[in-house]
Coordinates of C-alpha atoms in Angstrom, one line a residue:
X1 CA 64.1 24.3 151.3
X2 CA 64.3 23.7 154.8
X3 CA 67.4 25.0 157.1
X4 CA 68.6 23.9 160.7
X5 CA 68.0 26.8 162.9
X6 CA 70.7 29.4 163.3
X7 CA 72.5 30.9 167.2
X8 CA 71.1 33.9 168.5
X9 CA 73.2 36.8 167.9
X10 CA 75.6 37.8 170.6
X11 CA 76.3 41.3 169.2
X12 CA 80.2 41.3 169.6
X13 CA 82.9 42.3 167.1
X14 CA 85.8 40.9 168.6
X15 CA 86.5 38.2 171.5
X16 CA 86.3 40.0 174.8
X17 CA 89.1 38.0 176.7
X18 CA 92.0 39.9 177.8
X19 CA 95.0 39.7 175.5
X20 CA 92.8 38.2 172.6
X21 CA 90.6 41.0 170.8
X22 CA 90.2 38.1 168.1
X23 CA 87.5 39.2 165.5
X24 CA 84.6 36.8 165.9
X25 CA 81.8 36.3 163.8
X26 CA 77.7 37.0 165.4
X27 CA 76.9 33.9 164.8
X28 CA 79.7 32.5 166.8
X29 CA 79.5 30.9 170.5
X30 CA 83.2 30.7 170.7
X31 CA 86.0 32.4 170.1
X32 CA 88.0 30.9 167.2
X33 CA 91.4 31.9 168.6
X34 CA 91.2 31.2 172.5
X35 CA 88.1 29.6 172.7
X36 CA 86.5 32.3 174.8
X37 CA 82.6 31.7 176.0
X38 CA 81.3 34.6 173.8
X39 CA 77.9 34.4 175.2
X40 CA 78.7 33.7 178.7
X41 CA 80.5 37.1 179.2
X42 CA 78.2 39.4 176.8
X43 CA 77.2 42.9 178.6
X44 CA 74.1 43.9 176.5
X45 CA 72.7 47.5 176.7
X46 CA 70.5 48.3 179.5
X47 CA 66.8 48.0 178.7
X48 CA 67.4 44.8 176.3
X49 CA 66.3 41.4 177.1
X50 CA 68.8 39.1 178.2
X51 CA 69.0 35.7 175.9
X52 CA 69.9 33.4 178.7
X53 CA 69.2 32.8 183.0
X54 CA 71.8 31.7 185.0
X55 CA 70.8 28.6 186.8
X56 CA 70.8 29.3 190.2
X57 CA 68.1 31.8 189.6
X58 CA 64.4 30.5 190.6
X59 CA 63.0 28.8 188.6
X60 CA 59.7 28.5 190.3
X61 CA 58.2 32.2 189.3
X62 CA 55.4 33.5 191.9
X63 CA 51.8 32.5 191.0
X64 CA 49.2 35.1 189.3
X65 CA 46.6 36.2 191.0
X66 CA 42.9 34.5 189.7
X67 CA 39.5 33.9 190.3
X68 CA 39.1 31.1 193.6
X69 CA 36.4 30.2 191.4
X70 CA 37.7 30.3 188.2
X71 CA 37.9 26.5 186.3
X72 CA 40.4 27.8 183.8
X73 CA 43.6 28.8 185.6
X74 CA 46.3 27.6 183.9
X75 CA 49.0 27.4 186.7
X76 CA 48.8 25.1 189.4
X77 CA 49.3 26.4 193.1
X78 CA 52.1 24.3 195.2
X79 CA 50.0 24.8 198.0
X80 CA 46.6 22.7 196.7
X81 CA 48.8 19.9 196.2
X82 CA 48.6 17.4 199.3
X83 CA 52.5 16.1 200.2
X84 CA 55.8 16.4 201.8
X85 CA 58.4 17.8 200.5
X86 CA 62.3 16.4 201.2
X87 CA 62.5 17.1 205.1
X88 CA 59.3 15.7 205.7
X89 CA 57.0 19.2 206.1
X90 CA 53.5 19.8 204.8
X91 CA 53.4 21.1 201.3
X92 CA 49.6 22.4 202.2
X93 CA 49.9 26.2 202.7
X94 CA 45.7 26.8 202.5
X95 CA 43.6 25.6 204.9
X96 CA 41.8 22.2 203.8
X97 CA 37.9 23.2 202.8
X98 CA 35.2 21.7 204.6
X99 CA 33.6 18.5 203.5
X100 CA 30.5 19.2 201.3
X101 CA 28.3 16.1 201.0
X102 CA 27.2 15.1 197.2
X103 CA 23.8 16.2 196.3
X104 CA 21.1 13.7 196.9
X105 CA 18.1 13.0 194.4
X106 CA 15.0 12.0 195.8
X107 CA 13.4 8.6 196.1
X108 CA 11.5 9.0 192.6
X109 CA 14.1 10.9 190.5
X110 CA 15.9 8.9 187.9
X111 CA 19.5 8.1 188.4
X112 CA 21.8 11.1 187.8
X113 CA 24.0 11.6 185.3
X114 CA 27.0 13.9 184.7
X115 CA 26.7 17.0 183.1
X116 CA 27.2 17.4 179.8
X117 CA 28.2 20.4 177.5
X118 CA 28.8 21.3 174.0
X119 CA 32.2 20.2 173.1
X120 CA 33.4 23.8 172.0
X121 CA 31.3 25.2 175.1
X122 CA 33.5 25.8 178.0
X123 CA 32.9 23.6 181.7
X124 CA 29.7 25.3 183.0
X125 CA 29.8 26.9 186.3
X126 CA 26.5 26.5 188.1
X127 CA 25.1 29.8 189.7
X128 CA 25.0 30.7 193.0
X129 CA 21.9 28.9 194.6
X130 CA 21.2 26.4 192.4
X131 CA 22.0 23.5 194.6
X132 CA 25.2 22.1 192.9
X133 CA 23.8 21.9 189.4
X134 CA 23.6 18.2 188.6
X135 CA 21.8 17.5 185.4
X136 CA 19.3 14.8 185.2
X137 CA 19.1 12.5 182.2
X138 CA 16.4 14.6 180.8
X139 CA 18.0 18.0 180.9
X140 CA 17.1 19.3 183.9
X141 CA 18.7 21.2 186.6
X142 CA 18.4 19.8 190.1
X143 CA 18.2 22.2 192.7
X144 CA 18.2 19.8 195.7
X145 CA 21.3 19.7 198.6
X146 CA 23.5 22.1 200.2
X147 CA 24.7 24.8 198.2
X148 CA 29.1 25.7 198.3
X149 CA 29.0 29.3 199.6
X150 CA 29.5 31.7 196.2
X151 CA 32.3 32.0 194.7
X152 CA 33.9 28.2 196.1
X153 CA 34.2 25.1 193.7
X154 CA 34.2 21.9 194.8
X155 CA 37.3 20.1 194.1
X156 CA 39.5 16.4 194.4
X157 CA 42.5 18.4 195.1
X158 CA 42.3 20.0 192.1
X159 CA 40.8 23.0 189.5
X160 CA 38.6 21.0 187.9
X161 CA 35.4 19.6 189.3
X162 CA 34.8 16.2 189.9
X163 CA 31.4 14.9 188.6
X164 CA 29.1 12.2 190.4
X165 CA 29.6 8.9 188.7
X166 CA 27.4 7.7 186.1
X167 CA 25.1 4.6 188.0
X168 CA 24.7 3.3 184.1
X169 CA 28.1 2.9 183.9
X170 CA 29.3 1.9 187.4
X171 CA 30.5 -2.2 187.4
X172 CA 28.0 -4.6 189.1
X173 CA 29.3 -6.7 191.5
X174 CA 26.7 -7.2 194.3
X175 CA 24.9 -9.8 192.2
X176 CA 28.9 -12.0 191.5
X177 CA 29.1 -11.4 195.4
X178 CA 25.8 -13.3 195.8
X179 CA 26.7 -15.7 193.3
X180 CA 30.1 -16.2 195.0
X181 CA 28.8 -16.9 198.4
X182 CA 26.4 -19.7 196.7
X183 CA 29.5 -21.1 195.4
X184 CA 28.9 -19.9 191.7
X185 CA 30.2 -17.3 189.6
X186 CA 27.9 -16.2 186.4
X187 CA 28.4 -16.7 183.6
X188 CA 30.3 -14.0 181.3
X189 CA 32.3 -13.0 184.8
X190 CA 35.7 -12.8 185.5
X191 CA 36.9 -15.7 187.1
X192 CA 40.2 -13.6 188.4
X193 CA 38.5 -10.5 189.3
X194 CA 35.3 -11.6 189.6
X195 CA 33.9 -8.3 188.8
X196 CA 34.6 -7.4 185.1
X197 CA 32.6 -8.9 182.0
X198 CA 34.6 -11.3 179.5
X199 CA 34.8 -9.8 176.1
X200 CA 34.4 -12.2 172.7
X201 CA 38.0 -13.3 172.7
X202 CA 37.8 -14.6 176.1
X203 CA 39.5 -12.0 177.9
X204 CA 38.4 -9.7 181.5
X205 CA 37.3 -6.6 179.9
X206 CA 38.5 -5.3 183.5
X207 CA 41.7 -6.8 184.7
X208 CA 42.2 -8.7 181.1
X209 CA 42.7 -12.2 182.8
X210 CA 42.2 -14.6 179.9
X211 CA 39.8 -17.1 181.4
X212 CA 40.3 -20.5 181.4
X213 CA 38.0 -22.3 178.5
X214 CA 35.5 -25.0 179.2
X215 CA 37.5 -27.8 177.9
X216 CA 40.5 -27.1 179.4
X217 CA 39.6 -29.2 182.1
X218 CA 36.8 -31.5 182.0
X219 CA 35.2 -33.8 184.5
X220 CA 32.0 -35.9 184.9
X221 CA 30.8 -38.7 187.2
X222 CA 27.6 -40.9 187.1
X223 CA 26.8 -43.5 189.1
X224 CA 29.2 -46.3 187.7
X225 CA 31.9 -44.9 185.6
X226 CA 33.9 -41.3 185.4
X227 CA 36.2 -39.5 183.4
X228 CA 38.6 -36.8 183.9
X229 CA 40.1 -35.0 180.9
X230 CA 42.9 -32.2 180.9
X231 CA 44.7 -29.9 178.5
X232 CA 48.0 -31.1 180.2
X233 CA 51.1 -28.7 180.3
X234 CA 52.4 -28.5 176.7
X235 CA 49.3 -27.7 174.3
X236 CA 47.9 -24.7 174.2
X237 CA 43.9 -26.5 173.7
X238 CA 42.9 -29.3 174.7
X239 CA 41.9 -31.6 171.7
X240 CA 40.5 -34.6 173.6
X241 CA 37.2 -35.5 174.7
X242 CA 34.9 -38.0 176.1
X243 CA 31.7 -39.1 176.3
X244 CA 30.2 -41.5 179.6
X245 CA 26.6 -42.8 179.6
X246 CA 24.1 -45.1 182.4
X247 CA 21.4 -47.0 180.1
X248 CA 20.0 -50.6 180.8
X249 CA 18.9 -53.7 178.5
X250 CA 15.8 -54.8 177.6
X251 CA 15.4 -56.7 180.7
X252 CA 16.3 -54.0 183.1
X253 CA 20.0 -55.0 184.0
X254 CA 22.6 -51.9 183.8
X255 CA 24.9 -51.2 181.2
X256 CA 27.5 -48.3 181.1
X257 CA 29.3 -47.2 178.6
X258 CA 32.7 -45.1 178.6
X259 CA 34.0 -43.0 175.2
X260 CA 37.5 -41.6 174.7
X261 CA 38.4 -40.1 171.9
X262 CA 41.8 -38.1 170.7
X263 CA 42.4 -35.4 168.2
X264 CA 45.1 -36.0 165.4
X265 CA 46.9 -32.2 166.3
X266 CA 48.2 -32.5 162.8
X267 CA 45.0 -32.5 161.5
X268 CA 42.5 -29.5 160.6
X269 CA 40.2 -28.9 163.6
X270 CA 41.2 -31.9 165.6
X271 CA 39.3 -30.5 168.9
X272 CA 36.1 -30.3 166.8
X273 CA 36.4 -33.8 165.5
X274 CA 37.0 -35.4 168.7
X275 CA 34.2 -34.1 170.1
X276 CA 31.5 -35.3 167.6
X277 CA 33.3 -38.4 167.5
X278 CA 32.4 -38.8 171.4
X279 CA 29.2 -37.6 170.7
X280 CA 28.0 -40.1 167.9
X281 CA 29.1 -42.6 170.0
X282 CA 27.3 -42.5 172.9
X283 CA 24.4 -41.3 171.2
X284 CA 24.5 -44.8 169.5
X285 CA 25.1 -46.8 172.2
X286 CA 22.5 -44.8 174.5
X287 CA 19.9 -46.2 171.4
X288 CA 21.3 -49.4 170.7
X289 CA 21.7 -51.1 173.7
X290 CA 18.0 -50.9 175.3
X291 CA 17.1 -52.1 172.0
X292 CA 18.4 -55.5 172.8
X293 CA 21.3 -55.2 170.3
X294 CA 24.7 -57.0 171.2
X295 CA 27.2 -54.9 173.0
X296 CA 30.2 -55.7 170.3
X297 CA 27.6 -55.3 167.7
X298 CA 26.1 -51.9 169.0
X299 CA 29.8 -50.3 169.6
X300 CA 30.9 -51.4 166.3
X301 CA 28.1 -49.4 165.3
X302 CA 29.1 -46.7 167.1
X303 CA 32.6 -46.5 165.9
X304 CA 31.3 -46.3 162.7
X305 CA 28.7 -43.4 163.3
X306 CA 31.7 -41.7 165.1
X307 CA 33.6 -41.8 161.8
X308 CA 30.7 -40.7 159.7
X309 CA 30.4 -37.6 162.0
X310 CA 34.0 -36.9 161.6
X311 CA 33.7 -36.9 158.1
X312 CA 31.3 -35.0 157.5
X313 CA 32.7 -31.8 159.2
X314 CA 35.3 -31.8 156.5
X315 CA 31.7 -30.6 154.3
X316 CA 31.3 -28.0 156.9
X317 CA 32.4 -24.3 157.7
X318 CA 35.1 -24.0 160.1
X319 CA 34.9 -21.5 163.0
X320 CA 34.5 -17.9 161.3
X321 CA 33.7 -18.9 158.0
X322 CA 37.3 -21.1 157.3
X323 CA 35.3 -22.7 154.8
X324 CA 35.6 -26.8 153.9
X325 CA 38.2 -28.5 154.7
X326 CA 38.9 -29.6 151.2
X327 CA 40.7 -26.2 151.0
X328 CA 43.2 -27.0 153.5
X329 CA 44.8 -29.4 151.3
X330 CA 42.8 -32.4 152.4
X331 CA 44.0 -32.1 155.7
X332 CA 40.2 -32.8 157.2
X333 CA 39.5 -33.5 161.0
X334 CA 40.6 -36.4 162.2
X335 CA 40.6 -38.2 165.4
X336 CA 40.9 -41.7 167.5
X337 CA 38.2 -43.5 169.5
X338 CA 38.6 -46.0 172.0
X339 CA 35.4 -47.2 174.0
X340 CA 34.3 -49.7 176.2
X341 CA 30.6 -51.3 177.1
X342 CA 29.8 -53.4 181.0
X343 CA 27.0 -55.1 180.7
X344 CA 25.8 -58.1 182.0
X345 CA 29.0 -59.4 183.2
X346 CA 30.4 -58.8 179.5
X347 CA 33.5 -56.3 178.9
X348 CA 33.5 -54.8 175.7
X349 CA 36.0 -52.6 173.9
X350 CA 36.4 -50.8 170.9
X351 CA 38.9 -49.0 169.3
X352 CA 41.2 -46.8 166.1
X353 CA 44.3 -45.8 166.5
X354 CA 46.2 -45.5 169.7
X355 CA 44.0 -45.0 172.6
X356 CA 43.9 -47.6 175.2
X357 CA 42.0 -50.0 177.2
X358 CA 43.4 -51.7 180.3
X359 CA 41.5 -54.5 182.6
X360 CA 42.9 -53.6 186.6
X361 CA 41.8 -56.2 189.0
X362 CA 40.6 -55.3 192.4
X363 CA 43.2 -58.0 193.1
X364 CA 46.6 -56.5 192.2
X365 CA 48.4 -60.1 193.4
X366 CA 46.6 -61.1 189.6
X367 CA 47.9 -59.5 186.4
X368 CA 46.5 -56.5 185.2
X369 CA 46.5 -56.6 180.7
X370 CA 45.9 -54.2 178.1
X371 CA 42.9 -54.8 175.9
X372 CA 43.4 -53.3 172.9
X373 CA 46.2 -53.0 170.3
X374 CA 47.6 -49.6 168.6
X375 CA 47.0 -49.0 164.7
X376 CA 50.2 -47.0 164.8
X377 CA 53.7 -47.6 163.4
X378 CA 55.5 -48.8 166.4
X379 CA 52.5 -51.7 166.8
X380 CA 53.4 -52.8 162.9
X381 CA 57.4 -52.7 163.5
X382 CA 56.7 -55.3 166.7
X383 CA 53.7 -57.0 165.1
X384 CA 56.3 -57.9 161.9
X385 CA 58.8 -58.9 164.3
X386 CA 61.1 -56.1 163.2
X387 CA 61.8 -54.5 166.7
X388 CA 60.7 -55.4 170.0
X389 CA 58.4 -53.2 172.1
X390 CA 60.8 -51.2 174.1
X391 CA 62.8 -50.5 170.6
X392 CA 59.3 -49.6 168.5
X393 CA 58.0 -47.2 170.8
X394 CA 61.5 -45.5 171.5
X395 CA 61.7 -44.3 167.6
X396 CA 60.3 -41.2 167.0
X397 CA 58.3 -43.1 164.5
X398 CA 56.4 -44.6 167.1
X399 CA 53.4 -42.5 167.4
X400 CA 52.9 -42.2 163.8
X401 CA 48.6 -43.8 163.6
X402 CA 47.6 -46.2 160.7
X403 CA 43.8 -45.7 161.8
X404 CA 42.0 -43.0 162.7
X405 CA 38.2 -41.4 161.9
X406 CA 38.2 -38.1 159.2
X407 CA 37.7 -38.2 155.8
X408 CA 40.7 -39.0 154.5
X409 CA 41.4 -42.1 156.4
X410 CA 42.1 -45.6 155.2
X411 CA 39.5 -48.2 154.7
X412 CA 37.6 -48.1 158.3
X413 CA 38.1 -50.9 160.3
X414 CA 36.6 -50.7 163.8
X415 CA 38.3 -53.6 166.4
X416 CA 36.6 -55.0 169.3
X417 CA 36.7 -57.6 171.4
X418 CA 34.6 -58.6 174.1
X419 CA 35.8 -60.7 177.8
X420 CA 34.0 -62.1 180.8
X421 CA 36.7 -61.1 183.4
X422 CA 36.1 -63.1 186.4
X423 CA 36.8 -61.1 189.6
X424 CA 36.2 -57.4 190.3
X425 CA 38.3 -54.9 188.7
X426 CA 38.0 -51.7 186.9
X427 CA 38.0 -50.7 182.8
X428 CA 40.7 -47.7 181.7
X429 CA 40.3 -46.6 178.6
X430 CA 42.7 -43.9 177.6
X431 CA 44.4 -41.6 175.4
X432 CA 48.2 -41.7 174.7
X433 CA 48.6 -38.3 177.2
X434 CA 48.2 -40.9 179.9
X435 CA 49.6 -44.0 178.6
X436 CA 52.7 -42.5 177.7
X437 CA 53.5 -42.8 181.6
X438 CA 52.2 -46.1 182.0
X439 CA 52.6 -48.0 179.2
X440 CA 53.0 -51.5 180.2
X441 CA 49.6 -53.4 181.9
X442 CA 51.7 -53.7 185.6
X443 CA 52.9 -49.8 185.5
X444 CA 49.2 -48.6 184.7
X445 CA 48.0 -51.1 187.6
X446 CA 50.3 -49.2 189.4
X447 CA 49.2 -46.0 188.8
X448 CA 45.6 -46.7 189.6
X449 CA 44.7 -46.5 193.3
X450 CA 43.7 -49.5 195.1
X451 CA 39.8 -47.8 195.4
X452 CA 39.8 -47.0 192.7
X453 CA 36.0 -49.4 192.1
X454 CA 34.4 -47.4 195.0
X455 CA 36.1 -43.9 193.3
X456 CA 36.6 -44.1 190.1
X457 CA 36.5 -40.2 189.9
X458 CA 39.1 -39.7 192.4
X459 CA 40.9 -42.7 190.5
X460 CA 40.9 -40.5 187.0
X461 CA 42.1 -37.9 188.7
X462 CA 44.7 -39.2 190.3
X463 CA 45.7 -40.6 186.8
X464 CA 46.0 -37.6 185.4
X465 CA 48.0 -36.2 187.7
X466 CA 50.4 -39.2 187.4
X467 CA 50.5 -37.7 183.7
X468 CA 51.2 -34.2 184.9
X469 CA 53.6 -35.1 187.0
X470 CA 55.3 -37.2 184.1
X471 CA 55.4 -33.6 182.3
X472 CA 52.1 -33.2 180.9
X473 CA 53.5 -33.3 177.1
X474 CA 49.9 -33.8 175.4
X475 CA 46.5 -33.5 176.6
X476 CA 45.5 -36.3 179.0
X477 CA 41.6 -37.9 179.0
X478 CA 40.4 -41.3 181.2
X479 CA 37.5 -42.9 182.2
X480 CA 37.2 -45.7 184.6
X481 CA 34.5 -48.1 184.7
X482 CA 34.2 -50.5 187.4
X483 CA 33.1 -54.0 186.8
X484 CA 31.7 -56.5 188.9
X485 CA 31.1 -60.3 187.5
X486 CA 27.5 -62.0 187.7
X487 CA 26.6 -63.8 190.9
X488 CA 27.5 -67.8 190.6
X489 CA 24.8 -69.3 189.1
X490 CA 23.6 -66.1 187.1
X491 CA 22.5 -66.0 183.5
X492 CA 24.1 -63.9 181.3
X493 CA 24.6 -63.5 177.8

């Protein structure tokens, strides 16, 4: 069994203090009687080994003599260590060694690489006249450069020798330097150091910045309509998205369509299902309207195909392998989808759930409205008379959707509604990140800058700041379309 370790033996019968002469025990440090410091006082025989060193003796012994070009000493010399000591003088006893420049390979070699030994080999010392030594990638010595005169190592302020870098090895950056000054930085580089490569998880394999992901923040412009979506300062994703798209009628005239669509966070895989939503949609209407097919007709359309894609990721594999969604307790993806169409002096929205329209006039003397009316619970407590608006949406109920797109939703029933405005204004369709901060038709006319028909970019961004500012408490996604009506006298549909 095991036993704590036992005193050294101090040799001493009885307690050496004057007037004690108490009989102490070896194995005793103190005297059991007056307390005496048995081991402090001890006079041992000459030519016997003393069992402890008073403190003020050095403790810094005198170096042993070695080889100057030995790579195995095992003390370390005060005097190769660059430094000051506490008044300020020059540790450095030896006189530095003269520079020695690095061995150079010729133009057709291959690039060097360190040398490499057996791992129960000791460091090899190359010989006198061999140039330095540096192996090649094939095996070879290379005998080209100065030589150290014999018997010197070359050192970094050390005993050990410092080998060449490996070139295969050696971080890249000249070509993120290029990319940099063309405004650009590759792709799979560091977007904080700009230098190191970004591992699977989305981390600097260098600095280990996480980098920002793509949808984070999104935006896009075309020629007449924009969008601007953001993870906003709460969520740690962004679960929004949108889709925007230019396409024309039969007869040539412009149409542009604008997509928004919100993640249900409390669903499985909301980011994934807002995303094909947008997607189906605008595929649709990119198809349906050059066709000739009626704007409310073709977005209904879309809505639909939006659910359908929604749906049918709850028969698919999540990321990794997660498997169907059925085995999440029927949780499937889920999402909202508001959208509008401008065409031909018609205004068309779409809509489940609780993202937004608005109609802004250019005009802001003439009232701005909301288009579009929430399948949530605060929109049934005011539509049954039961609260009024301001009480509805202060419950904590308010938020709470009737609609939305997955697989486990409700019978689907797309709304839309179609207008002819007649003045210029501009179309905001939303998700509740924004809204939130502008609920009422005035306070989002408010919020959207008086250009915002020449800019709608700078216009969705400057809405989604409003929302940041507000405190950013879910993920924020706009598009603005402007809209012009038809000439007096014009046809339209």
């Amino acid at each position: 069994m095991s036993q704590k370790p036992q005193p050294p033996s101090h040799g001493l019968a009885v307690c050496p203090a004057p007037e004690c002469g108490e009989p102490v025990d070896p194995r005793d440090r103190f005297c059991g009687a007056c307390g005496h410091d048995l081991s402090a006082v001890v006079e041992l025989p000459a030519g016997q080994d003393r069992p402890t060193m008073p403190i003020a003796a050095p403790v810094w012994p005198e170096a042993p003599p070695r080889d100057p070009g030995s790579l195995s000493t095992m003390t370390q010399h005060p005097g190769e260590l660059p430094g000051t000591d506490s008044g300020g003088r020059d540790l450095t006893t030896a006189p530095p060694m003269p520079p020695v420049a690095p061995p150079v390979a010729p133009p057709s070699a291959p690039p060097a690489a360190p040398p490499v030994a057996p791992p129960s080999a000791p460091p090899a010392v190359p010989p006198a006249g061999s140039g330095g030594g540096a192996v090649r990638a094939d095996g070879d010595v290379r005998t080209d450069g100065p030589v150290p005169p014999r018997g010197e190592t070359v050192r970094g302020g050390g005993d050990f020798e410092l080998a060449a870098p490996d070139p295969r090895t050696a971080v890249q950056a000249e070509p993120v330097a290029a990319a940099e000054a063309a405004g650009d930085v590759p792709d799979g580089v560091c977007v904080a150091c700009r230098a190191g490569r970004v591992d699977g998880d989305g981390y600097c394999e260098n600095c280990g910045h996480a980098q920002p992901r793509e949808r984070d923040h999104m935006e896009r412009e075309l020629g007449t309509v924009a969008a601007v979506s953001d993870r906003g300062l709460r969520h740690h994703r962004n679960e929004d998205s949108f889709a925007i798209t230019e396409t024309a009628l039969p007869d040539g005239r412009p149409a542009t369509v604008a997509i928004v669509c919100d993640g249900v966070s409390s669903a499985h895989r909301p980011d994934e299902a807002s995303a094909a939503a947008a997607r189906a949609a605008g595929r649709v209407l990119g198809e349906a309207l050059p066709r000739g097919t009626h704007p409310q007709q073709a977005l209904h359309e879309a809505i639909v195909a939006a659910a359908e894609a929604v749906t049918a990721l709850a028969r698919e594999n999540g990321p990794e392998g997660a498997g169907p969604d059925s085995s999440h307790g029927g949780n499937s993806p889920a999402c909202t989808i508001v959208g509008s169409v401008v065409a031909d002096g018609l205004l068309v929205v779409g809509w489940v759930g609780d993202s937004r329209a608005y109609w802004v006039p250019d005009d802001r003397s003439a009232p701005a409205a909301r288009l579009t009316e929430d399948d949530s619970w605060a929109a049934q407590m005011v539509k049954a008379g039961l609260m009024n608006e301001e009480q509805a949406y202060a419950d904590e109920r308010a938020h709470a959707i009737t609609g939305w797109l997955g697989a486990d939703a409700y019978e689907l029933e797309p709304h839309t509604a179609a207008f002819k405005p007649d003045r210029p204004g501009v179309v905001v369709v939303c998700t509740d990140g924004l809204w939130n901060y502008a609920e009422a038709a005035d306070a989002m006319a408010r919020a959207v800058p008086a250009d915002a028909a020449t800019r709608p970019l700078h216009a969705a961004r400057v809405l989604v700041g409003h929302a940041l500012d507000g405190g950013g408490h879910d993920n924020i996604t706009v598009a603005l379309t402007p809209f012009a009506p038809p000439a007096p006298g014009a046809g339209s549909s």
